[in-house]
Short mmCIF file of C-alpha atoms and ligand atoms in Angstrom, two decimals:
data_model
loop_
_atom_site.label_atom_id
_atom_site.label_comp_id
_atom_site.label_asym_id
_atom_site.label_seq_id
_atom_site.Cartn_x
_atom_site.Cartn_y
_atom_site.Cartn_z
CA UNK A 9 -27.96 169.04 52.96
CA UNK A 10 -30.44 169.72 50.06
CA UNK A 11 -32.68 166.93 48.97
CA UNK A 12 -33.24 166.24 45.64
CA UNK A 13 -36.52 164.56 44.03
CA UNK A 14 -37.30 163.95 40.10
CA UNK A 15 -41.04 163.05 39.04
CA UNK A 16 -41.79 161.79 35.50
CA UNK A 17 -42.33 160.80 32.88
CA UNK A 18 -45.11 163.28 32.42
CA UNK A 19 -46.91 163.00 29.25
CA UNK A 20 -47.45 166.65 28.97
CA UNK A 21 -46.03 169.40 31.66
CA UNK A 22 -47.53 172.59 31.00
CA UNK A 23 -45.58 175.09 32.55
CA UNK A 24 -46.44 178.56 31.80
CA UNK A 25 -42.99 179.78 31.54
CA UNK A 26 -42.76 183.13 30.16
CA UNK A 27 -46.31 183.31 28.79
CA UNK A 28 -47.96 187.21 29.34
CA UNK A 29 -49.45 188.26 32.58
CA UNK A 30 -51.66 190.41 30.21
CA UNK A 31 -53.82 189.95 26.81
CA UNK A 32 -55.28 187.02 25.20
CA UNK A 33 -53.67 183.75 25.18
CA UNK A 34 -54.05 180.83 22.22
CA UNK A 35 -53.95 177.16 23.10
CA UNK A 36 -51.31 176.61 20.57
CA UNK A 37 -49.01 179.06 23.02
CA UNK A 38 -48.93 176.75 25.74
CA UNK A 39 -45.35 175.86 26.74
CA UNK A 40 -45.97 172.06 26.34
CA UNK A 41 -42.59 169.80 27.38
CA UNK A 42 -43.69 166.20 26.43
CA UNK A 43 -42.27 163.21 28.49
CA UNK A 44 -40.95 165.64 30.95
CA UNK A 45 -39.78 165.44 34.42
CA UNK A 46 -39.86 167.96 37.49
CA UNK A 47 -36.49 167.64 39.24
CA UNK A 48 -37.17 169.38 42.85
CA UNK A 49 -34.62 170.67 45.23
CA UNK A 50 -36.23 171.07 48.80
CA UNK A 51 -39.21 173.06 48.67
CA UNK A 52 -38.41 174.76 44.85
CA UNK A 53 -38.19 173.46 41.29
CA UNK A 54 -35.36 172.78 40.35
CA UNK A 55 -35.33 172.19 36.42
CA UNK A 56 -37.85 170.75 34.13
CA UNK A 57 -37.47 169.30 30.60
CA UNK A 58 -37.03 166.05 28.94
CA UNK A 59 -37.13 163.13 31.42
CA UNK A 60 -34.57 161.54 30.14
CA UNK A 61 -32.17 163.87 30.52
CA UNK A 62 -33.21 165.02 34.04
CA UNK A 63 -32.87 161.40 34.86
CA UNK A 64 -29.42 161.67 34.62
CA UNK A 65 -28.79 164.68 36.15
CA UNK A 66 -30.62 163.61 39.10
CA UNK A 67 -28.81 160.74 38.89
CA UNK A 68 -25.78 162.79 39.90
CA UNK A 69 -27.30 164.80 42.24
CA UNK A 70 -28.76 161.38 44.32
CA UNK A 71 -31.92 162.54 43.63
CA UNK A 72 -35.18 160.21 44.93
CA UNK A 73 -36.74 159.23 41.86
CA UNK A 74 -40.64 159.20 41.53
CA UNK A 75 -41.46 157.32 38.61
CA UNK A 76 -44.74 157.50 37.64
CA UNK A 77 -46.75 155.14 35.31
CA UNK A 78 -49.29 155.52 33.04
CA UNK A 79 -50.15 158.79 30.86
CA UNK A 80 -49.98 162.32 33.50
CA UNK A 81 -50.58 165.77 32.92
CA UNK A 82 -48.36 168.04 35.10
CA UNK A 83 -49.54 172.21 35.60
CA UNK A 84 -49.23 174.58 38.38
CA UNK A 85 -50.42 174.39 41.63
CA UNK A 86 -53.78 176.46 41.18
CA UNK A 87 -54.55 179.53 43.22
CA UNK A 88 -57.85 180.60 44.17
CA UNK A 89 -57.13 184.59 44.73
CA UNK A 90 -60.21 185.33 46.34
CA UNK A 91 -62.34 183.88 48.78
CA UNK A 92 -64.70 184.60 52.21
CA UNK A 93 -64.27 181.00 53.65
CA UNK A 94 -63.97 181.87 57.39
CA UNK A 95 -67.17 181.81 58.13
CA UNK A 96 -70.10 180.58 60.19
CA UNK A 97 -73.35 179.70 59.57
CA UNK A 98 -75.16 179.17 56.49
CA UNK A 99 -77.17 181.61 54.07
CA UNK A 100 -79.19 179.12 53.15
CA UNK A 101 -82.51 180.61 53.33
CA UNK A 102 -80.93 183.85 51.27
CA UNK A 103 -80.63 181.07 48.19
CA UNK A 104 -84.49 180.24 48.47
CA UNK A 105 -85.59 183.60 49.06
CA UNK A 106 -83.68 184.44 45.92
CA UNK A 107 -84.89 182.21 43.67
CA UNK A 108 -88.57 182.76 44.72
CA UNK A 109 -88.02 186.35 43.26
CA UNK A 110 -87.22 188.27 46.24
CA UNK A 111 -85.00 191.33 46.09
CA UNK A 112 -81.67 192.11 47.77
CA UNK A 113 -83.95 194.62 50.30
CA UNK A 114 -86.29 191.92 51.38
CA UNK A 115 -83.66 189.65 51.73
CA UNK A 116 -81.69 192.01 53.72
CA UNK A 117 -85.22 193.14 55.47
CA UNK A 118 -85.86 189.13 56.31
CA UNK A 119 -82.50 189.16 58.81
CA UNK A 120 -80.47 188.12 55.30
CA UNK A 121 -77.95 188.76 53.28
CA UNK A 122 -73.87 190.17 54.65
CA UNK A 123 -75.18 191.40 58.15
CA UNK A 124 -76.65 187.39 58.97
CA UNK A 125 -73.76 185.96 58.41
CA UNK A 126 -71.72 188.97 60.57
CA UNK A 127 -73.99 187.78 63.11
CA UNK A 128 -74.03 183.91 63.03
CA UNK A 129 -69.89 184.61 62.47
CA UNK A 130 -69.33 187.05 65.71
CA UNK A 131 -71.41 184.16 68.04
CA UNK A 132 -68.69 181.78 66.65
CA UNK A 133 -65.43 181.40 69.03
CA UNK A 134 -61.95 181.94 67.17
CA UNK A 135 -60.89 178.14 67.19
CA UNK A 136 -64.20 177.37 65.73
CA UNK A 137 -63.77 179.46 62.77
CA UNK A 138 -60.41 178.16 62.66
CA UNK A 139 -61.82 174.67 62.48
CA UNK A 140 -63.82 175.64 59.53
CA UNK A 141 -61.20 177.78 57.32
CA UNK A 142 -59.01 174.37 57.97
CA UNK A 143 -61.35 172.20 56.86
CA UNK A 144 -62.95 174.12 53.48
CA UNK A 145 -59.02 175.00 52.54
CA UNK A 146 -58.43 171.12 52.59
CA UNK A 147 -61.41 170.35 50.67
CA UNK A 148 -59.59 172.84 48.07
CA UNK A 149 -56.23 171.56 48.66
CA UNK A 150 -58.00 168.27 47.50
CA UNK A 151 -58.54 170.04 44.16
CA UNK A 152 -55.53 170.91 43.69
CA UNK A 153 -55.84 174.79 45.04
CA UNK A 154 -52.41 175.02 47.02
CA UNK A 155 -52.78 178.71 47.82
CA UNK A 156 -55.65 180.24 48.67
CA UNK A 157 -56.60 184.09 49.82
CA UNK A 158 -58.87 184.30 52.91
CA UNK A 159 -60.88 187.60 53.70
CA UNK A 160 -62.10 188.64 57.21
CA UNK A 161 -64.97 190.57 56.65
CA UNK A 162 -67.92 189.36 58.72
CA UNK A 163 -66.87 190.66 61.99
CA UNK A 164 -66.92 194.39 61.37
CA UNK A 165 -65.44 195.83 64.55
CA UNK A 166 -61.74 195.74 65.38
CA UNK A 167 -62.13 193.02 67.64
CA UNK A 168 -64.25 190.57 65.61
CA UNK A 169 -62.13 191.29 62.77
CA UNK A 170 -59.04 190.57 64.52
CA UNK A 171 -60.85 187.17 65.78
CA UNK A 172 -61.47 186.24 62.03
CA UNK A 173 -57.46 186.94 61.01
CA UNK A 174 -55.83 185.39 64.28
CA UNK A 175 -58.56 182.05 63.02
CA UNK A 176 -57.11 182.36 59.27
CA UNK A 177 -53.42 183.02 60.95
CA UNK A 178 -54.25 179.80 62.85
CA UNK A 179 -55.46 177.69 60.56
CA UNK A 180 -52.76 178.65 57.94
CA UNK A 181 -50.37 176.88 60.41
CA UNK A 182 -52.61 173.77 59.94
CA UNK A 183 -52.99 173.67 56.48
CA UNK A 184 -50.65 172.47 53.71
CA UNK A 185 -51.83 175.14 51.48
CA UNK A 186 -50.78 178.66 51.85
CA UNK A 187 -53.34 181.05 53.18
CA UNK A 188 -53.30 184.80 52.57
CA UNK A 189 -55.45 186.83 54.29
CA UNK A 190 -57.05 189.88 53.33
CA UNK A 191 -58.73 192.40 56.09
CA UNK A 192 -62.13 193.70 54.89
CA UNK A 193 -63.62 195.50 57.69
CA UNK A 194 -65.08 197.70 54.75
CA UNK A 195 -67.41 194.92 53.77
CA UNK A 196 -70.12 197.25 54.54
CA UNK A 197 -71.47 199.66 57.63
CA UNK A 198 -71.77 197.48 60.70
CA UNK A 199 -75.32 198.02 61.81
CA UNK A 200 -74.64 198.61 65.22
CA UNK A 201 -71.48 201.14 65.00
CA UNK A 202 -72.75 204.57 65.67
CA UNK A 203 -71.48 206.89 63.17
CA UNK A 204 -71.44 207.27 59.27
CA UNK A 205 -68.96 205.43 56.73
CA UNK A 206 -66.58 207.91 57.38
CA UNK A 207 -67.08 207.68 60.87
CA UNK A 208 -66.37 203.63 61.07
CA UNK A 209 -63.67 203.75 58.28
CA UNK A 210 -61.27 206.37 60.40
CA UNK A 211 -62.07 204.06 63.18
CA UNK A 212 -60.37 201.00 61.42
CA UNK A 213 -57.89 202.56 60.09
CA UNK A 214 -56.59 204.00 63.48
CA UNK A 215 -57.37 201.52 65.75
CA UNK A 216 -56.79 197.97 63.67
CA UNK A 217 -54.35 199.11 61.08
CA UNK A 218 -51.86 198.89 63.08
CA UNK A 219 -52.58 196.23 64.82
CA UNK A 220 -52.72 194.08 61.33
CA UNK A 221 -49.30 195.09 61.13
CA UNK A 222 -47.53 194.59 64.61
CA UNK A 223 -49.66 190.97 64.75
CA UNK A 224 -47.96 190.49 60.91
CA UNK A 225 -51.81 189.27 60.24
CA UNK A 226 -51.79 190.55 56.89
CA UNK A 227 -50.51 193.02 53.95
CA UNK A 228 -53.61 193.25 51.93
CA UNK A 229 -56.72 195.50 52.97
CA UNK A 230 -60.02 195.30 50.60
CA UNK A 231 -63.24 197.24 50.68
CA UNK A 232 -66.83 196.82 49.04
CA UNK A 233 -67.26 199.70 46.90
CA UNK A 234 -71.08 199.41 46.05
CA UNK A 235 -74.53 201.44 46.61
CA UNK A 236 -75.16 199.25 49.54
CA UNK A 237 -71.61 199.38 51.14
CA UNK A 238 -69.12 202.26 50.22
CA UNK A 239 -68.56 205.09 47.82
CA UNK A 240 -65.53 205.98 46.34
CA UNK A 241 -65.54 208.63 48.26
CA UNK A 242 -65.44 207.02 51.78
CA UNK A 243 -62.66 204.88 50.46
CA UNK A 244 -60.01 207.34 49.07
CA UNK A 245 -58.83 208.04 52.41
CA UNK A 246 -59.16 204.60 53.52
CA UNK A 247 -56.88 203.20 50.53
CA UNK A 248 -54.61 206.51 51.24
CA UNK A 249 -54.37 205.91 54.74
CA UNK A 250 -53.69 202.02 54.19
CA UNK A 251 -50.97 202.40 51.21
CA UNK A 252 -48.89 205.22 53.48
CA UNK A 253 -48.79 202.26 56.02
CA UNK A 254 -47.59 199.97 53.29
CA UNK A 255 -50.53 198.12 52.55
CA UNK A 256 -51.53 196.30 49.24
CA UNK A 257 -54.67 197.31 48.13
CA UNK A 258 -57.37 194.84 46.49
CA UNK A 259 -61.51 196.25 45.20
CA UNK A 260 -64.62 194.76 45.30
CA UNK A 261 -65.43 196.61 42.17
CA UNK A 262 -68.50 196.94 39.73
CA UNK A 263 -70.20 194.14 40.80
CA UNK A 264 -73.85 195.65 40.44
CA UNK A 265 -72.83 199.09 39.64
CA UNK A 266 -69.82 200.80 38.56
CA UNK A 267 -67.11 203.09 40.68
CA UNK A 268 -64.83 200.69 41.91
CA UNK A 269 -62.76 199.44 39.38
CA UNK A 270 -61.72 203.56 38.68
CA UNK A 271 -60.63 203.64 42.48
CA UNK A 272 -58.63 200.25 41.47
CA UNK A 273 -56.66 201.94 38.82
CA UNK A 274 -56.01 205.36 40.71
CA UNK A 275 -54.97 204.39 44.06
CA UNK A 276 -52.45 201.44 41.71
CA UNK A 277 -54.23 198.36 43.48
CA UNK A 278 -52.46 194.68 42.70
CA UNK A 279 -56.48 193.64 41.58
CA UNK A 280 -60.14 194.62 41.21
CA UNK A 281 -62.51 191.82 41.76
CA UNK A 282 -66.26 191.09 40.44
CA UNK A 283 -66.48 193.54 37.03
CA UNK A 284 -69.69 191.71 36.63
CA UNK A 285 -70.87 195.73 35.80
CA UNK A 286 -68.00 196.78 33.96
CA UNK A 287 -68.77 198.71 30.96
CA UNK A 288 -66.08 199.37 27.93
CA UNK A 289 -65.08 202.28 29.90
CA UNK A 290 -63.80 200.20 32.73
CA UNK A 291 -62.26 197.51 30.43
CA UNK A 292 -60.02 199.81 28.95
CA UNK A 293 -58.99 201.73 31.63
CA UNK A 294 -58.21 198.74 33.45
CA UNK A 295 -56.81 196.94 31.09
CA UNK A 296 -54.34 199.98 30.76
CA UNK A 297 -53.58 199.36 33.78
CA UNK A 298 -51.18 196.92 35.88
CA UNK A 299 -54.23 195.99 38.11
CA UNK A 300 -55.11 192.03 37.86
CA UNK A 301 -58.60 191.91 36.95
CA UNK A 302 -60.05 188.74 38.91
CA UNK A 303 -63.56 187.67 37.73
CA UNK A 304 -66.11 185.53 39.99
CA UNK A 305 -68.05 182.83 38.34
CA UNK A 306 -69.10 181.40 41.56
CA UNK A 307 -70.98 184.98 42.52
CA UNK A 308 -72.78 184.72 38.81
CA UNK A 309 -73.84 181.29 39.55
CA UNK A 310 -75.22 181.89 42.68
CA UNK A 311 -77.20 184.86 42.24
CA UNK A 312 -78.36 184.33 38.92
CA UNK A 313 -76.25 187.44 37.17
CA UNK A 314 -74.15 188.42 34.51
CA UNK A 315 -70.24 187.08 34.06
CA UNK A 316 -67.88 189.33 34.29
CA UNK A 317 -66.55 190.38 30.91
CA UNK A 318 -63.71 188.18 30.72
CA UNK A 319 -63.56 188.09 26.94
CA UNK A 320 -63.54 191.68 26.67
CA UNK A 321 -61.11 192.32 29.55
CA UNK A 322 -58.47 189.77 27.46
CA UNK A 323 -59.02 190.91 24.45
CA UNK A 324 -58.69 194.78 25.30
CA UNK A 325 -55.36 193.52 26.87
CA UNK A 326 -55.96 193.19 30.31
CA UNK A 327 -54.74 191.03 32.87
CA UNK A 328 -57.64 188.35 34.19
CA UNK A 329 -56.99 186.11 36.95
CA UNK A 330 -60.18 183.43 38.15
CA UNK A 331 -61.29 183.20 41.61
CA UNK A 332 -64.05 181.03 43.60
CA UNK A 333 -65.50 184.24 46.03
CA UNK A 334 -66.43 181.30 47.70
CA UNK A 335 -68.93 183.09 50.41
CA UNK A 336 -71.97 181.68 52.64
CA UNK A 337 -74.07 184.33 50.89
CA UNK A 338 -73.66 184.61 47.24
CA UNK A 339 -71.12 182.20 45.95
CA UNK A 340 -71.71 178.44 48.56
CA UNK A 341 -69.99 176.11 45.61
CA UNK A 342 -66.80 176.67 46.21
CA UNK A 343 -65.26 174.65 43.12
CA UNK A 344 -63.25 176.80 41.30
CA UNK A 345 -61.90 174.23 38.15
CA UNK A 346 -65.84 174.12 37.63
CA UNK A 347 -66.39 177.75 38.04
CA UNK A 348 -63.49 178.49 35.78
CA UNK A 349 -64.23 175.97 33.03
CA UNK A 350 -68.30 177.12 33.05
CA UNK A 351 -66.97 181.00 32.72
CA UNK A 352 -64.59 179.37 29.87
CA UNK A 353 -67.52 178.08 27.90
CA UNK A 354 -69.89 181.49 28.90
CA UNK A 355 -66.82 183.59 27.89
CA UNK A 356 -65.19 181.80 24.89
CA UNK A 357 -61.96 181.52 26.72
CA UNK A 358 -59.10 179.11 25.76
CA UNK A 359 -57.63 176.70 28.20
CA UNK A 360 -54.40 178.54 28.08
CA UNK A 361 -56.50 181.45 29.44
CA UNK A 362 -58.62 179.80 31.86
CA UNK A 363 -55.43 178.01 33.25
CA UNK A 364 -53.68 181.45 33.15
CA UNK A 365 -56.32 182.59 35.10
CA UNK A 366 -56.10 179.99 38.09
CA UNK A 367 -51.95 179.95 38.15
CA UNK A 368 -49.62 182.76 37.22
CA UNK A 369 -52.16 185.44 36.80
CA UNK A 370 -53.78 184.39 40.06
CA UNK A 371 -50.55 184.38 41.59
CA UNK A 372 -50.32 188.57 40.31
CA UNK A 373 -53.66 189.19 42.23
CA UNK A 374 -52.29 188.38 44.94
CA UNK A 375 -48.45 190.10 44.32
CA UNK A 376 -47.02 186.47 44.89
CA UNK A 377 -43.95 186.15 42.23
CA UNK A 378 -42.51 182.83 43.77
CA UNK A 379 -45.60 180.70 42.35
CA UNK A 380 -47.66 180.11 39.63
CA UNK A 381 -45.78 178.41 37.06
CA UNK A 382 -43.06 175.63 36.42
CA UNK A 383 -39.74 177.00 36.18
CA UNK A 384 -36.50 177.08 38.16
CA UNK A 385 -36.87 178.98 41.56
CA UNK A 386 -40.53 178.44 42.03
CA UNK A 387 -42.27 176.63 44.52
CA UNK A 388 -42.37 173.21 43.91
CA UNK A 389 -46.28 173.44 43.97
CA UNK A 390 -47.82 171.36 40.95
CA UNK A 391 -51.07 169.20 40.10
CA UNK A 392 -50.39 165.70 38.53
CA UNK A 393 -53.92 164.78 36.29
CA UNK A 394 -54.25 161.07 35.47
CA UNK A 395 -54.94 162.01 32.06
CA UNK A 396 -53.08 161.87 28.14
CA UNK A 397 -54.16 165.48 27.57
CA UNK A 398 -54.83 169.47 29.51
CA UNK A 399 -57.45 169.35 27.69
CA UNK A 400 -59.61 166.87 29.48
CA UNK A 401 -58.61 169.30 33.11
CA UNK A 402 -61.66 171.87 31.69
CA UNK A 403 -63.75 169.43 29.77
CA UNK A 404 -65.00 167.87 32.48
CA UNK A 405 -65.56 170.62 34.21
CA UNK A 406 -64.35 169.77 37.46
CA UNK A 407 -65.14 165.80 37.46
CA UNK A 408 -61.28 165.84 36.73
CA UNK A 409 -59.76 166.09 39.87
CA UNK A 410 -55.91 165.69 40.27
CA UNK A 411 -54.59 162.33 41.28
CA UNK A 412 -51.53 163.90 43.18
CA UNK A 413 -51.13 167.18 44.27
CA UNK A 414 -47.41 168.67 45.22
CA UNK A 415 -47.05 171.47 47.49
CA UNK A 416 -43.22 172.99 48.05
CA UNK A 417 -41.90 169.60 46.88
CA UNK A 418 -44.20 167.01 48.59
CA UNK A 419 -47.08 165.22 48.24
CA UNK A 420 -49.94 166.26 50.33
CA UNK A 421 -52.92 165.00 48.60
CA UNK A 422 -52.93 161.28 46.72
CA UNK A 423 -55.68 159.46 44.90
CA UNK A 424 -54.79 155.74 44.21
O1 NIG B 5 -67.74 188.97 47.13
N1 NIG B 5 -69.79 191.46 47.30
C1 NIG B 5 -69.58 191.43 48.49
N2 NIG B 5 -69.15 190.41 49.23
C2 NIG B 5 -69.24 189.04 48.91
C3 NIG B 5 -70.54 188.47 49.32
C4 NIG B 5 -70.57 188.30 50.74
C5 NIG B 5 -71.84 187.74 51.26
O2 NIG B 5 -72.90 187.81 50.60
O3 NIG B 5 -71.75 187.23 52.38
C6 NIG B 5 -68.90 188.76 47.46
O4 NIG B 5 -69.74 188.33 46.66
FE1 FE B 6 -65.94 188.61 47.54
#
């Protein structure tokens, strides 16, 4: 038998119903519904609109009804499309080291930087990275974040990689919120494999490839295109070999120099992620593109660089999703309704695009069409503010946490 629930009277439900997955977005294009309600059937949204008139069709249906008092604000369940957060360990010194002027190279000659925490991560066994993807997802769940992507990445042979997925697999049945992992054995050239880029990337792609898939550990394979990690031309075959095999692809591209959004956009990825290096030549051909664009304010913030163009990306039409990269090594915060609102005010975005960013267009980055807004057929995933207006969600720039947060029709996080 389906179960019915209605929740309301919400001051104002924001849904993002048919607003653009691409281009610049106004405030005064919000799809606002005042005094609405969110009638839920199992795990999927039912209808929304005018409480009162839900009320009655719930009514009908013997719906539970969740009244709610006092001024709400209802919006999406956010998504936080990109993050490192099974790791262990802690970068700590990296952070010090950086802000007393050091460079990447003495940082990386100190015992820093990706290869520490590959290190301090392969020492760790599965159920304790397990233990640690559970607990950082809740402390996003908390905020509201009710999917998040989770990279491997810091294991960088087929059997330390497969330790980090089977942990993220693991902890995914723990979690409320959804996990989607990401393989990225080509974070960068494990020190100790013997053999060039080439070399090591044939190597993953023959030996844990398949593996991925048979294990159903994940769709999605990523690689660091960067002077430090991979060219473009290492990862051409890689991307080739991976999309044959069915594979989404996702870029870590132009962070500190460019190359990798231009492999985004030829080999069709669903996103390129970082752009802080993006010139006007990657903008547009990008934003001619279907590839999600996903900028990183928590990488900015921690190593002291540029934003990525977000501005530019919109207005040239692209598509821009907002993700935490939350990372041991150069994004620790983790927050990503702060990150997002501080790139807002860097970036001159509107709410409707900063919330864009963290729902719907999120929800593209990651090829996910069964989430991101409020509409019929979704996932019942939603945030419920304690507030009389969205705008107060970015104002306060993360102080604003939601007091109830709704994943596939129930509660899983309150705040009396
Ligand atoms: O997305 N850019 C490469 N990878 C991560 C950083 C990983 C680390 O420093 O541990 C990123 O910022
Ligand atoms: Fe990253």
């Amino acid at each position: 038998m389906k179960k019915y629930k209605l929740i309301g009277p919400i001051t104002q439900l924001i849904s993002m119903e048919n607003s653009g997955i691409s281009g610049a977005l106004k405030d005064e294009e919000l799809p606002i519904i005042n005094n609405a309600g969110i009638l839920i059937e199992d795990e999927n949204i039912f209808a929304i609109g005018d409480y009162l008139d839900l009320k009655e069709k719930a009514i009908s249906l013997h719906a539970e009804i969740i009244e709610l008092l006092g001024d709400h604000i209802a919006v999406p369940g956010f998504i936080d499309a990109h993050t490192h957060i099974c790791f262990s360990g802690t970068r700590a010194r990296d952070y010090a080291m950086r802000n007393a002027g050091k460079s990447y190279l003495e940082i990386a000659n100190a015992g820093g930087g990706i290869w520490d925490t590959v290190m301090q991560t392969r020492k760790a066994e599965k159920e304790e990275l397990c233990h640690n993807v559970h607990k950082r997802a809740n402390a996003l769940l908390k905020n509201g974040i009710t999917t998040i992507e989770v990279k491997s990445g810091y294991g960088l042979s087929v059997d330390e990689e497969l330790k980090m997925l089977r942990a993220i697999q693991d902890a995914n049945a723990l979690t409320e919120a959804d996990l989607i992992a990401t393989c990225l054995a080509g974070h960068m050239l494990p020190r100790d494999f013997e053999g060039d880029q080439k070399t090591y990337l044939d190597h993953i792609s023959n030996t844990l490839f398949p593996i991925l898939q048979e294990e159903n550990l994940t769709n999605r394979i990523d690689a660091f295109i960067e002077q430090s990690a991979f060219q473009p031309s290492d990862i051409y075959p890689y991307f080739e070999k991976a999309k044959a095999m069915g594979f989404d692809i996702t870029v870590h591209a132009d962070q500190f120099s460019t190359g990798g959004s231009e492999v985004a956009v030829q080999m069709n990825a669903i996103s390129a992620d970082h752009l802080e290096a993006s010139t006007d030549h990657e903008i547009n051909i990008l934003a001619k593109s279907d590839v999600i664009a996903v900028a990183l304010p928590g990488a900015s913030l921690g190593l002291g660089c540029d934003f990525t163009p977000a501005r530019k990306i919109l207005d040239a039409g692209g598509a821009l999703a907002i993700a935490s990269d939350w990372n041991p090594g150069s994004a620790p915060m983790g927050d990503l309704l702060t990150q997002a609102s501080i790139l807002g005010t860097f970036e001159k975005l509107s709410n409707a695009e900063i919330l864009a960013g963290i729902t719907y267009r999120a929800a593209a980055a990651l090829n996910l069409k069964d989430r991101g807004r409020l509409a019929p057929t979704q996932l019942a995933d939603f945030n419920l503010f304690q507030t009389d207006h969205y705008n107060e969600i970015f104002y306060q720039q993360g102080k604003l946490v939601p007091s109830q947060v709704w994943k596939k029709g129930s509660i899983v996080y309150s705040r009396s």
